[in-house]
Structure formats: C-alpha cells, structure tokens
Short mmCIF file of C-alpha atoms in Angstrom, two decimals:
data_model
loop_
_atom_site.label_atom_id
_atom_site.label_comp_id
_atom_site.label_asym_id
_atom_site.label_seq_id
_atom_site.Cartn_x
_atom_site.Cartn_y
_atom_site.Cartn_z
CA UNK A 7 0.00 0.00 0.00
CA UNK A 8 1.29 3.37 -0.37
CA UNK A 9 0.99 5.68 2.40
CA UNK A 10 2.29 9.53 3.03
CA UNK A 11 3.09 9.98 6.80
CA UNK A 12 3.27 13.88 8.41
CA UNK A 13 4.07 13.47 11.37
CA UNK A 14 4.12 17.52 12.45
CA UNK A 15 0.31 18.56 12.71
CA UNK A 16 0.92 22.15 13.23
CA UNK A 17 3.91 24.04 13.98
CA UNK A 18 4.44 27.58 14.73
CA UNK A 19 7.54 29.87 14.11
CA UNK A 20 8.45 33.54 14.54
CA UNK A 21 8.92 34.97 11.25
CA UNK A 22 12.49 35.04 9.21
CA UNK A 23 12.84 31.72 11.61
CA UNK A 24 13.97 28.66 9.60
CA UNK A 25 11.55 25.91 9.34
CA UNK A 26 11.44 22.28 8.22
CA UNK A 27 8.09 20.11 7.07
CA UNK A 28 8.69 16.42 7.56
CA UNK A 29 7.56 13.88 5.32
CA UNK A 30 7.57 10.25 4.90
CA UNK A 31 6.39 7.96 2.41
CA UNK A 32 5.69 4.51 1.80
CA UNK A 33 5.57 2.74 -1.70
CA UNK A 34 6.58 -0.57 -2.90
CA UNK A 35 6.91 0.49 -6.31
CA UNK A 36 10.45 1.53 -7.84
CA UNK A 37 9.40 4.27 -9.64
CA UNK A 38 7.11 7.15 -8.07
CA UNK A 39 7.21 10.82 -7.69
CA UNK A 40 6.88 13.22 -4.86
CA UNK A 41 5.39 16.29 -4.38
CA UNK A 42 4.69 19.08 -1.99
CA UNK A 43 1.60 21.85 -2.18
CA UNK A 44 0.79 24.63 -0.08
CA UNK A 45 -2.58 25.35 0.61
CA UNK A 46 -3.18 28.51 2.06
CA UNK A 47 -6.57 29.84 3.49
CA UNK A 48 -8.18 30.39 0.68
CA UNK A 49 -8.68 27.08 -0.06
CA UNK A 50 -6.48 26.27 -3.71
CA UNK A 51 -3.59 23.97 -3.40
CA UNK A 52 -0.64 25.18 -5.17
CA UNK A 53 1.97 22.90 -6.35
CA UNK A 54 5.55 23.59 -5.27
CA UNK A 55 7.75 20.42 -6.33
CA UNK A 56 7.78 16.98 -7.93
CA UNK A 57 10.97 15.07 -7.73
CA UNK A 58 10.67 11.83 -9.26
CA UNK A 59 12.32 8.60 -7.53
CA UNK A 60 15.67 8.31 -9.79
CA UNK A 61 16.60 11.72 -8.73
CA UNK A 62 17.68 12.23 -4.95
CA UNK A 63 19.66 15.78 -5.88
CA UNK A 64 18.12 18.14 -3.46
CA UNK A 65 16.92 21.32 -5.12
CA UNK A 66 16.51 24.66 -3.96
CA UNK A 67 14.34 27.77 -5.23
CA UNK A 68 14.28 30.94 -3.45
CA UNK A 69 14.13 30.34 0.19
CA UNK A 70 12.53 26.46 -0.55
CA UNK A 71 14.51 23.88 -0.63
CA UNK A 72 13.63 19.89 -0.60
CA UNK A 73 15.88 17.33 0.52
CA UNK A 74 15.28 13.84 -0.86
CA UNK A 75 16.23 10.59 0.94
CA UNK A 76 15.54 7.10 -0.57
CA UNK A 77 17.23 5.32 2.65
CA UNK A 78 15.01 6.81 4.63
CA UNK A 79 11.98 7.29 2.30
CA UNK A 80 11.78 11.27 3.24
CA UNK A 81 10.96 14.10 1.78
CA UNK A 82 11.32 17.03 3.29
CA UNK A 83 10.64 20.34 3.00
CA UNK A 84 12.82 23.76 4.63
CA UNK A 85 11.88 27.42 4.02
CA UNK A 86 14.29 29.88 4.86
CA UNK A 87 13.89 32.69 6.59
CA UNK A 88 9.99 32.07 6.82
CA UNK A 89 7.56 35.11 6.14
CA UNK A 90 4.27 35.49 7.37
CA UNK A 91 2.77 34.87 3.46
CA UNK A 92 4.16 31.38 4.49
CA UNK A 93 1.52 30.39 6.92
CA UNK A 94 -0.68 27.58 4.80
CA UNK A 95 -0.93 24.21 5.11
CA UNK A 96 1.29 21.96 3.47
CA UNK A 97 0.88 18.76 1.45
CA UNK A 98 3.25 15.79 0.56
CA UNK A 99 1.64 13.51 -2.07
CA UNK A 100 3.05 10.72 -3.76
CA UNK A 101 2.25 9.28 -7.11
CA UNK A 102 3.16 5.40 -7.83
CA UNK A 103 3.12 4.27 -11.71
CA UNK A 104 1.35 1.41 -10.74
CA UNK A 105 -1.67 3.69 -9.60
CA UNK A 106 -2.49 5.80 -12.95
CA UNK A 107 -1.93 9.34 -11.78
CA UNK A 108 -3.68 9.96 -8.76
CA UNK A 109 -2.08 11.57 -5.75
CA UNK A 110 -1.83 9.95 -2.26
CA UNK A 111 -1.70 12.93 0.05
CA UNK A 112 -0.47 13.02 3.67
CA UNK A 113 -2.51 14.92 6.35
CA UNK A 114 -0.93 18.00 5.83
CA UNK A 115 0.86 20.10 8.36
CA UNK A 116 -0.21 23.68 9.07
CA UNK A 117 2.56 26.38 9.26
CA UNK A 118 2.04 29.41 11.30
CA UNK A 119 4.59 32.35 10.75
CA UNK A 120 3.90 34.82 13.53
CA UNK A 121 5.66 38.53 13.57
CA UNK B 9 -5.78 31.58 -19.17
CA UNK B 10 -8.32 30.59 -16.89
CA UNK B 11 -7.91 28.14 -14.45
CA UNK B 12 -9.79 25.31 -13.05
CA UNK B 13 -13.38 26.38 -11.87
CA UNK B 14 -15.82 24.65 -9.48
CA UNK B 15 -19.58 25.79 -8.68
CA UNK B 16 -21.01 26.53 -6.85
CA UNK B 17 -18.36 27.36 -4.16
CA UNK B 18 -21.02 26.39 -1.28
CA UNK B 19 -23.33 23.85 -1.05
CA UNK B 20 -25.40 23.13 1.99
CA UNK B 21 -28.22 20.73 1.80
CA UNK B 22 -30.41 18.67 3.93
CA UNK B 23 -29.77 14.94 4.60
CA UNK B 24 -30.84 13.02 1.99
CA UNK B 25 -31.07 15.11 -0.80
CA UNK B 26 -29.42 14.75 -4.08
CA UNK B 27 -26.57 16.82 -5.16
CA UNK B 28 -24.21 17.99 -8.10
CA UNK B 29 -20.94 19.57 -7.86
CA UNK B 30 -19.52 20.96 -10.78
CA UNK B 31 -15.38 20.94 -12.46
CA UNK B 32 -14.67 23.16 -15.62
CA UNK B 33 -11.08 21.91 -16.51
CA UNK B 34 -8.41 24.30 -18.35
CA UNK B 35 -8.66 23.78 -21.86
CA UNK B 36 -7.00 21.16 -23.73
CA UNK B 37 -6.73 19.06 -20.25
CA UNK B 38 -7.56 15.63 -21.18
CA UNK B 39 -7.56 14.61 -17.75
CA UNK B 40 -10.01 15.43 -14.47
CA UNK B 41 -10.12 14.17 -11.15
CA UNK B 42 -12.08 14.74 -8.32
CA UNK B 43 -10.93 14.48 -4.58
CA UNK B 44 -12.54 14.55 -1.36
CA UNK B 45 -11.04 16.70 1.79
CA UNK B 46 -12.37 16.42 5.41
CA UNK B 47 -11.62 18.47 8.26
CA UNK B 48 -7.66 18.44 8.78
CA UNK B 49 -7.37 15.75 6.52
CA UNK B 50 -5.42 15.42 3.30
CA UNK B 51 -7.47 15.00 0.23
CA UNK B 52 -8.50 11.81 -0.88
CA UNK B 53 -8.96 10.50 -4.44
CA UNK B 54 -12.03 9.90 -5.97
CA UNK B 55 -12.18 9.09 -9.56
CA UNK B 56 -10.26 10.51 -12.76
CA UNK B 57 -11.37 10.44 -15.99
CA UNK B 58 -9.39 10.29 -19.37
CA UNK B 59 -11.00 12.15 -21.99
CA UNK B 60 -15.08 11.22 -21.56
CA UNK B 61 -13.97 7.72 -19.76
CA UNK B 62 -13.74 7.11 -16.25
CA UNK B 63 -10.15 5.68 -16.16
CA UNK B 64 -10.09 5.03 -12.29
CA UNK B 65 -12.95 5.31 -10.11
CA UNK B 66 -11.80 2.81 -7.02
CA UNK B 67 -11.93 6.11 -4.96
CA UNK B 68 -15.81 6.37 -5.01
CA UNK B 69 -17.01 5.58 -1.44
CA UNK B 70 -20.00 3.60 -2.41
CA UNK B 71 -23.07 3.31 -5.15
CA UNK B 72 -24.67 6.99 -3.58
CA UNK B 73 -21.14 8.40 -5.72
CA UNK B 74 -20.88 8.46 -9.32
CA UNK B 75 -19.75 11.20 -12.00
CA UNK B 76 -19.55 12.00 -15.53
CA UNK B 77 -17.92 13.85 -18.47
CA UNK B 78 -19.94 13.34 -20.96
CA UNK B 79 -18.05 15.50 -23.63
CA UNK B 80 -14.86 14.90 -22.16
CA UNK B 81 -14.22 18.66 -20.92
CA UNK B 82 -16.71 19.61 -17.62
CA UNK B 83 -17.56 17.17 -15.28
CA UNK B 84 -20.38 16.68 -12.74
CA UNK B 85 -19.95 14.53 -9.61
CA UNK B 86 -23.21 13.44 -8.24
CA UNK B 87 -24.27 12.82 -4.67
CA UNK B 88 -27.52 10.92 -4.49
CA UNK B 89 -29.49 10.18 -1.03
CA UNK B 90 -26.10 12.69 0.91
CA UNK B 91 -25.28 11.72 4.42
CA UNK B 92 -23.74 14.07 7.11
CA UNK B 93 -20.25 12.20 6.80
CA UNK B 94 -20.49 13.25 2.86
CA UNK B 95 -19.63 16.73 4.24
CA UNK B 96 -16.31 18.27 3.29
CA UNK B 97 -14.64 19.97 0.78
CA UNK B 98 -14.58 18.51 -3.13
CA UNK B 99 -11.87 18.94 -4.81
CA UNK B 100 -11.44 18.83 -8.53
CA UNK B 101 -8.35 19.17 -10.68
CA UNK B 102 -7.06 18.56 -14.02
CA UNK B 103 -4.01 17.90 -16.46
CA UNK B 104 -2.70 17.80 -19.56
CA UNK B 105 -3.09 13.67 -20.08
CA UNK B 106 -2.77 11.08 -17.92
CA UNK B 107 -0.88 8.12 -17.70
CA UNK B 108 -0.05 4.76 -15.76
CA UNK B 109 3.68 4.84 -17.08
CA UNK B 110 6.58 7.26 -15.59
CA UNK B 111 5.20 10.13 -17.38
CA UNK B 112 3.67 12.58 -15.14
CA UNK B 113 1.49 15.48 -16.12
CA UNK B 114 0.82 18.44 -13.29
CA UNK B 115 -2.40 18.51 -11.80
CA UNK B 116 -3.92 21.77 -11.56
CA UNK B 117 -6.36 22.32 -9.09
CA UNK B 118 -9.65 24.02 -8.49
CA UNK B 119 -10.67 26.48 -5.13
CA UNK B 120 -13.34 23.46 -4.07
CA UNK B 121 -16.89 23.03 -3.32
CA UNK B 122 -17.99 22.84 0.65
CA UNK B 123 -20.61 20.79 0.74
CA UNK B 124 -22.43 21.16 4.26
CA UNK B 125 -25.17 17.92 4.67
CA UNK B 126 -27.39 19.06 7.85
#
C-alpha cells in the first residue's frame, strides 16, 4: 500500500525563523514521484515540487529547498527565513506508476509564521 | 488563461437530498479528477477520468457516488441520497493527459466546493 506519513500537525515559528516540514512515504513500487503543495486559506492547493524517484539531488528555489532521501523514504521540505505569506498548510503527495496518476496525500501540516 | 473552476463554491443541503458539484477543466486538459477533503485531513482520491472515460474510479465511497464527463471537458460529480459524513470539501483538478507509465502530467487544481449535509 502506499501511504504519506506527516508526522508535524501544526507548527508555529516567529517569522524570518527557519523551518522544516517532515515527510515520509511509503511505496513498494520503484518508480514514483513526490510532491509538496501549499494550501493557504483560501482554499487552492498550489503545487511547489515533484521530484521523481531516480533523482535524490536536493533542489533549492528561493528560500525552498527539498531534501530527498531514498534510505530513509523522506521528503522534506525547509523554508528559509519564513515570512508570514508562508503560513498555509502543506501537502506531501506521492504518485506510484502502478496507480495511474492519482495523488496519495499526507494529512498536511499547518505552518504558522507569527511577527 | 483561466484556471480550473468549481460551482457553486457552497453547497449546503439537507440529509438526503441529491446533489451535483460541478469541475470546468483548463482547456485542452484531457484529464479530471475529483478528490474529497475532510476536516484536517489530506485530500482523498475519488475518480479521474481520461477524456469522456472514467479511467479510475476505485476512490468512489460507495453506489450513492458516481460522476460524468460526458463530452470529455466539464464534469459533474453526483451525490444521491447525501449523508452528514459526505460533508467536506470537493476537490477537482485537471491535467494535460494522464498516464499509468513514468510520465507525469501536473495537476492543476480548483478552489473546491464545501458541501455542508445538515
């Protein structure tokens, strides 16, 4: 079965703090992809990164940046020097070939940047 | 361009009633799903279609579920006989294709319907 595991349920930071979103996955397939959205309060999710399962090379863009771990099945998520336009909740999904296209989401974590 | 729209943005209705919840994909998508979010839960996937065919549908709850796309651009997702636990917010996005294999097209998605069963 393929599962998406966030563990953090909420956390709360003081803006230009650095924070990190945890995420774990399971899959028994060998080729997947990841993802992570942001949903902020109005309601849209917003897609922020795919990284598909042959490529662990962490990426960064702007103050995001996503490191990948196969040992560990992780995929995790930092922003830098969080802002207050950060606060959303945020979604790791997974996508296994073996499942057509639809995403398995985790239960999201919601990030609160206070001033 | 436009993106993906959903009406109407609220729906409340009485237990029991019949509903339809509505997904206008960006042009030229080929491909529409529909997920299901509860109350500080992730969503959940429903059904996606490929063109007018539903491709997978082993997200549907149960027989009260079912939706179409009859000209393979809007879709309607129907809620016959809707029970409290139906509550929550429906989710609908689209892509440019779809595909089993390792290719992977972006879903875009919608702003949701909250449907409210009293």
């Amino acid at each position: 079965a393929q599962k998406v595991t966030q563990a953090q349920t909420e956390i709360s930071v003081v803006e230009k703090e650095d924070v990190t979103l945890d995420c774990v996955y399971e899959t028994r397939d060998t080729t997947y992809y990841l993802f992570w959205y942001k949903q902020p309060p109005s309601g849209e999710l917003v897609f922020l990164i795919r990284r598909n399962s042959f490529d662990e090379q962490n990426e960064i863009s702007g103050r995001y940046s996503w490191n990948f771990q196969k040992s560990t099945s992780s995929f995790n998520f930092t922003i830098t020097a969080s802002q207050v336009v950060d606060s959303a909740v945020y979604f790791c999904a997974l996508i296994f070939t073996g499942g057509g296209n639809k995403l398995t989401f985790g239960t999201g974590t919601q990030l609160k940047v206070e001033l | 361009g436009a993106g993906v729209s959903q009406t109407p943005s609220n729906k409340v209705t009485e237990k029991g009633k019949y509903v339809e919840l509505r997904c206008d994909p960006i042009s030229g998508h080929t491909a529409l799903y529909w997920y299901r979010q509860s109350l500080g839960q992730g969503p959940e996937f429903l059904i996606y279609f490929q063109g007018t065919g539903a491709a997978d549908d082993s997200g549907l709850p149960n027989d009260r579920f079912f939706a179409v796309r009859p000209e393979g651009s809007v879709s309607t997702l129907k809620i016959q006989r809707t029970e409290r636990g139906d509550s929550a917010v429906y989710l609908c996005a689209s892509s440019l294709e779809a595909s089993g294999g390792p290719l992977y097209n972006e879903q875009f998605f919608g702003p949701g319907t909250r449907l409210t069963v009293l």
